[in-house]
Coordinates of C-alpha atoms in Angstrom, one line a residue:
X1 CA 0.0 0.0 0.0
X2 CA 1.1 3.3 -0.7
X3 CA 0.6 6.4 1.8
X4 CA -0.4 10.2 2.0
X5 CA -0.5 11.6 5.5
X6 CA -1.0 15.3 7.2
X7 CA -1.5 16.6 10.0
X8 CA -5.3 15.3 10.1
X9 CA -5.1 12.4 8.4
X10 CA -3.3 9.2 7.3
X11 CA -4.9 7.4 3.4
X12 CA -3.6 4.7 1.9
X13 CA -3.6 3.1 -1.6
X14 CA -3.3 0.3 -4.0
X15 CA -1.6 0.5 -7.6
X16 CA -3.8 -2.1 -8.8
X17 CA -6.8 -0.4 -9.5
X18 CA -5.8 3.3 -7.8
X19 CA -8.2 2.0 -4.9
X20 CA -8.4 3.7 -1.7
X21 CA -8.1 1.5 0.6
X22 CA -7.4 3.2 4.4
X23 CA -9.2 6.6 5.6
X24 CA -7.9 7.0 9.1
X25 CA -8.4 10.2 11.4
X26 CA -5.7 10.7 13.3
X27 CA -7.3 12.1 15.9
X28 CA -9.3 9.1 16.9
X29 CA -7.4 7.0 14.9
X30 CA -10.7 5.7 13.8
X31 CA -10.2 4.5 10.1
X32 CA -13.5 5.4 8.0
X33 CA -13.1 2.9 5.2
X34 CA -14.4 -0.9 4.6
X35 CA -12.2 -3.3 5.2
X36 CA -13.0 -5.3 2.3
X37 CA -13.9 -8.4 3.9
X38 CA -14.6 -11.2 0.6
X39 CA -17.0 -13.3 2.7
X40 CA -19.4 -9.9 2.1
X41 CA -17.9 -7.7 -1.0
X42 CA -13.8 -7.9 -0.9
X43 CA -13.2 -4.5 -2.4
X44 CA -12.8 -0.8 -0.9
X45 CA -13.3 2.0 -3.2
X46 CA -13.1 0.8 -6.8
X47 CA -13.1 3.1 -9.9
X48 CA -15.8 2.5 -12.4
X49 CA -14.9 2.7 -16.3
X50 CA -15.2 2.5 -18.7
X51 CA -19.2 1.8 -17.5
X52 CA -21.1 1.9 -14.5
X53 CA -23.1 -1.0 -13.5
X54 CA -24.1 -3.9 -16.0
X55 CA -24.5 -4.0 -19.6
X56 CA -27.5 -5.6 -21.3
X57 CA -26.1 -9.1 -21.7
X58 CA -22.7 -7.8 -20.2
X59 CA -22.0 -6.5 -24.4
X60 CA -22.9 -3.4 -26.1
X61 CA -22.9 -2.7 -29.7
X62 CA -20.6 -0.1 -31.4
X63 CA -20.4 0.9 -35.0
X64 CA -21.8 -2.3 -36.4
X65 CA -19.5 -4.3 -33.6
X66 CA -20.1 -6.4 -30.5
X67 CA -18.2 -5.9 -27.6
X68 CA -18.1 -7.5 -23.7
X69 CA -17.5 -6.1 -20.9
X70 CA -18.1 -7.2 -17.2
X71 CA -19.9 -5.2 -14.5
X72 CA -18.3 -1.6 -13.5
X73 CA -15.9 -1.8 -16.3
X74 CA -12.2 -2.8 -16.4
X75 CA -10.4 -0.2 -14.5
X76 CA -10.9 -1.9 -11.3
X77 CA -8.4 -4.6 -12.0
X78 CA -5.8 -3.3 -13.8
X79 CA -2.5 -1.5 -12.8
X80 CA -1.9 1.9 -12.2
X81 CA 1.2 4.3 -12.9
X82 CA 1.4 6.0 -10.1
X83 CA 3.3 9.8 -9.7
X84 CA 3.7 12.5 -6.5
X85 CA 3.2 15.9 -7.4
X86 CA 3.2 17.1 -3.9
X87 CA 3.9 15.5 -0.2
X88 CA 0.1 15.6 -0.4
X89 CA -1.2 14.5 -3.4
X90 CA -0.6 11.4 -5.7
X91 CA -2.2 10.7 -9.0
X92 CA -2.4 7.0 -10.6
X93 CA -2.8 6.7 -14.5
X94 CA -3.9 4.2 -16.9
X95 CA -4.2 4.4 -20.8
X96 CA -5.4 1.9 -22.9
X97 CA -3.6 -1.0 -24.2
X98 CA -3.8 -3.7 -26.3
X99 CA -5.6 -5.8 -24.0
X100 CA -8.1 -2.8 -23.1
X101 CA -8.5 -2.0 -27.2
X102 CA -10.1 -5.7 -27.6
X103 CA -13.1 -4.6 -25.4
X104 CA -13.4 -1.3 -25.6
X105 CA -12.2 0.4 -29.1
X106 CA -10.9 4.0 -27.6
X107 CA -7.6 5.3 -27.0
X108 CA -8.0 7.1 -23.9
X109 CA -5.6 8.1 -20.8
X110 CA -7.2 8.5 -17.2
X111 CA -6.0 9.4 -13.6
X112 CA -7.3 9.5 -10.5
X113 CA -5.7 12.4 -8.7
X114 CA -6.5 12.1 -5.0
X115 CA -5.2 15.4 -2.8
X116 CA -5.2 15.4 1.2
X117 CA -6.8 19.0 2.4
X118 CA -7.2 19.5 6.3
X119 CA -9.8 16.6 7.5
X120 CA -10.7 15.7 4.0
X121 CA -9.7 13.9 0.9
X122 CA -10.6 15.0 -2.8
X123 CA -11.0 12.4 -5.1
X124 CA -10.4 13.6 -8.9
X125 CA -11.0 12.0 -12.2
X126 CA -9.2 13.0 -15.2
X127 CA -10.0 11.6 -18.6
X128 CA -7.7 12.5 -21.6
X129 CA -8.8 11.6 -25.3
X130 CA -5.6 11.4 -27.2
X131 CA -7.6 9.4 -29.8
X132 CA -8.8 11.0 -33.5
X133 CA -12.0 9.9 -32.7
X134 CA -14.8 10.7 -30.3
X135 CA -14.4 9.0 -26.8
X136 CA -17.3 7.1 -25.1
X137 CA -17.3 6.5 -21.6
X138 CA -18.8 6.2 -18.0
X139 CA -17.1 7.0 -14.8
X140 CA -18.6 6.8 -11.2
X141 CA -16.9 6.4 -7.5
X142 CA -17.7 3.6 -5.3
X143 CA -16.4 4.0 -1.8
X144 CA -17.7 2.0 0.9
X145 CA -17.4 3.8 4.0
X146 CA -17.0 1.8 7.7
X147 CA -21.0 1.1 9.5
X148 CA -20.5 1.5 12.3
X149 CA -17.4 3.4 12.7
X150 CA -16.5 2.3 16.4
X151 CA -17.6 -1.3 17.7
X152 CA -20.2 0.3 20.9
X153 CA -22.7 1.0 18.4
X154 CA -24.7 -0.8 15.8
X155 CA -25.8 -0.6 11.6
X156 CA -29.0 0.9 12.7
X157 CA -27.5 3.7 14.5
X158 CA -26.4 5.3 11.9
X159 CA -28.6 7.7 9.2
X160 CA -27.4 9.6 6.1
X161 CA -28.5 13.0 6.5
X162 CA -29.3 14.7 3.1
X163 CA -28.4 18.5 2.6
X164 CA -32.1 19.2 1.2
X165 CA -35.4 17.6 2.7
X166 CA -36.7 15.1 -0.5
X167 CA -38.8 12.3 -1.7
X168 CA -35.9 10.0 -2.9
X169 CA -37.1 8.8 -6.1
X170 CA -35.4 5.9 -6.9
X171 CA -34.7 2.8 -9.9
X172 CA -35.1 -0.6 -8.8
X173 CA -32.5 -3.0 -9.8
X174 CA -33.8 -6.5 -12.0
X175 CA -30.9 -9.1 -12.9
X176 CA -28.2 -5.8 -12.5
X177 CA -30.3 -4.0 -15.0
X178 CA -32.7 -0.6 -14.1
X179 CA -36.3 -1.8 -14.4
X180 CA -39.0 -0.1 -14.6
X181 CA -40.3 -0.1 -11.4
X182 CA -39.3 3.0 -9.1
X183 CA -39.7 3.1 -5.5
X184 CA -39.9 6.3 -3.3
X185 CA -38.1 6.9 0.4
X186 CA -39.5 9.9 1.7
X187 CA -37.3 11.8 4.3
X188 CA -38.0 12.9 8.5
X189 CA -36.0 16.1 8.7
X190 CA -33.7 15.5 5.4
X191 CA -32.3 11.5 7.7
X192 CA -32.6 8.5 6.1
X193 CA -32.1 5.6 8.9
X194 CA -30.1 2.9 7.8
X195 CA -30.5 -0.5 8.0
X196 CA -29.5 -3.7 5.6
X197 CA -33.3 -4.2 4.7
X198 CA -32.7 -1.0 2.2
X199 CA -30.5 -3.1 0.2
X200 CA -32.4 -6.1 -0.3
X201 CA -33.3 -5.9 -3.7
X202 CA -29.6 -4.6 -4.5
X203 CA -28.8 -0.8 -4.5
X204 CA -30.7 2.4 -5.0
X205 CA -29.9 4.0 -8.0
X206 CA -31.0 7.7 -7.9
X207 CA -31.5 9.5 -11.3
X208 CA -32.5 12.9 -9.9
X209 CA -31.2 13.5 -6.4
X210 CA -31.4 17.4 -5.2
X211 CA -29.4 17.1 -2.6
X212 CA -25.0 17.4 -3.4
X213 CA -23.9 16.5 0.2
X214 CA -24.5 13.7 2.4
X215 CA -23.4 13.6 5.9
X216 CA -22.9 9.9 7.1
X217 CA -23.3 10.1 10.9
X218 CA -24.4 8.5 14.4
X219 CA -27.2 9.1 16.6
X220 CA -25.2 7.6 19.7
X221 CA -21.5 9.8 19.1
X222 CA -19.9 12.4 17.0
X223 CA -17.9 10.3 14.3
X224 CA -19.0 11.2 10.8
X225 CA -17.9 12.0 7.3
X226 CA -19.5 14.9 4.9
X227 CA -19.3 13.3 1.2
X228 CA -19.6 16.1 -1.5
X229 CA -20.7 15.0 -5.5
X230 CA -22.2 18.2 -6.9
X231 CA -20.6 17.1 -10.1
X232 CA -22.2 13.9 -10.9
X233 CA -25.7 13.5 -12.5
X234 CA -26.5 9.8 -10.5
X235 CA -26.2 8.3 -7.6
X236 CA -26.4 5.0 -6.0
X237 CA -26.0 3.8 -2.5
X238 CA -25.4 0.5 -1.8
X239 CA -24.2 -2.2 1.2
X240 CA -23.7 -6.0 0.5
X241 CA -26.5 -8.0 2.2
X242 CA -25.2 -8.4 6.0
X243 CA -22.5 -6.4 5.6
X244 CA -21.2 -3.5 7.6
X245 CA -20.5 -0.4 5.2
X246 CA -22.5 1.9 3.2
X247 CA -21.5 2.7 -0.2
X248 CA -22.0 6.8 -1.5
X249 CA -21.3 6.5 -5.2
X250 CA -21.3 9.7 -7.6
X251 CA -21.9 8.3 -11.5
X252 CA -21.6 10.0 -14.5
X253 CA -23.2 7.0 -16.1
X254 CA -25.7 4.2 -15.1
X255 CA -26.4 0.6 -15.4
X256 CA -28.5 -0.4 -18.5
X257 CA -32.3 -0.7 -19.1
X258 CA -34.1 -3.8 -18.9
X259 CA -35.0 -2.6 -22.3
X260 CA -32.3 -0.7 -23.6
X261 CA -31.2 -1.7 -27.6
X262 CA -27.9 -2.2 -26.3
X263 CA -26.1 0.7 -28.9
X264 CA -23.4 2.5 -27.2
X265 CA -24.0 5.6 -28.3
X266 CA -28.4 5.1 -27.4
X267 CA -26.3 4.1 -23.6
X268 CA -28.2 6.6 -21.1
X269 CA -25.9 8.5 -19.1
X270 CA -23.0 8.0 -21.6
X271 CA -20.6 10.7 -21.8
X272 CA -18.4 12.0 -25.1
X273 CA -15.1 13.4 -25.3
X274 CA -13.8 15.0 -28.8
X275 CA -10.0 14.1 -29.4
X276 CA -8.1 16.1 -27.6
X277 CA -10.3 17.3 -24.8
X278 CA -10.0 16.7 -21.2
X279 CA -13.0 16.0 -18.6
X280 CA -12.8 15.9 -14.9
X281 CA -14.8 15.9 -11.7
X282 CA -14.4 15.0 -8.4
X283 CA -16.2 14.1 -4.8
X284 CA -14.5 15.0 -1.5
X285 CA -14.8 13.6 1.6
X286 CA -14.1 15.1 5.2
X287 CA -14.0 13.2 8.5
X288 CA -15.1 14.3 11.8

């Protein structure tokens, strides 16, 4: 693993993927992240490109050509280059490959710069297209985040507490495909309550959430984390059945339809990037 630290904060990463895998406050020594326990869900806080969620049939369908890819993309698994700008910073990169071209037919050159600021962490993507042709891509987060944070209290403890008061409208999952069916949560002074019977049917997948900052906290002590996404047009939250995390993931991209026609370009949520353009965004996190 390799390691930022300040004053506040100590976070640690893998090449293999760029994952965050370690979030620890110093001051409690309290470490915020999942520990990526594989009886439940053995990752931490994977990247997700070049797609978020399933495709229809795991394949998609670009200029007359079928292509396969595997749920969240590739990015996940592959090695990073990894760089350090600064004592508090460090950026991993990836570019596509021969192996990457047989799947997905774009030259493309991503990083994932993450910076340490006070009691926080900022999470940047940076996509490059290098290519002479238009890029086509989705890119979402996916840290899980520690529930509970300290062993004296339980799952149901804890609430997410929503920076506007809403009805969360949200997409049911079917086979790892968005159905039809929606389902509404409707908020008690902007909380949602956790509990593992949210996740049953998989997670929620929110295509028009108000709200850009959820604070992750506990009705019996003060440990917490702010997560910031204003950036990002979906969102899902998610936790493994049983399992003691919550994940807050900022998309620019979704799973498909049930009855999508499989098309790339038809893909809702897809983004494009004209050669020689850049695209970032980023979510931030701060611990308390």
């Amino acid at each position: 693993m390799i390691f930022l630290e300040n004053e506040h904060l100590i976070a640690g990463f893998n090449t293999k993927g760029a994952e965050l895998q370690k979030l620890e406050l110093k001051s409690t020594g309290l470490d915020y992240l999942w520990k990526g326990d594989p009886a439940y869900w053995g990752k931490f806080s994977p990247v997700l490109f070049p797609i978020v969620g399933a495709l229809k049939n795991d394949s998609y369908i670009f200029e007359n050509k079928t292509y396969s890819l595997s749920r969240h993309g590739f990015a996940r698994d592959k090695e990073f280059e990894v760089s350090r700008p600064a004592d508090n910073e460090i950026i991993f990169t990836l570019r596509n490959s021969a192996e990457t071209l047989v799947v997905y037919p774009f030259t493309f050159e991503l990083a994932l710069h993450y910076k340490l600021e006070d009691s926080g962490l900022t999470c940047t993507y940076k996509l490059n297209n290098p290519g002479e042709k238009e890029l086509l891509f989705s890119l979402g987060g996916h840290p899980a985040f520690a529930v509970p944070f300290t062993p004296d209290t339980c799952y149901e403890d804890n609430y997410l507490l929503f920076d506007r008061d809403e009805d969360l409208f949200f997409n049911k999952i079917e086979h790892n495909l968005i159905s039809d069916e929606q389902g509404v949560l409707t908020l008690k002074g902007s909380k949602l309550p956790l509990n593992h019977e949210l996740f049953k049917d998989d997670a929620l997948v929110f295509k028009s959430l108000k709200s850009e900052k959820i604070r992750l906290a506990n009705n019996k002590n003060s440990h917490g984390l702010e997560f910031r996404f204003s950036q990002f047009p979906f969102f899902g939250i998610w936790a493994a059945p049983g399992a003691d995390f919550v994940c807050l993931e900022p998309w620019c991209g979704v799973a498909d339809g049930i009855h999508h026609n499989q098309q790339l370009r038809d893909k809702e949520g897809i983004q494009t990037l004209s050669p020689g353009v850049k695209w970032e965004r980023s979510w931030h996190v701060s611990l308390f």
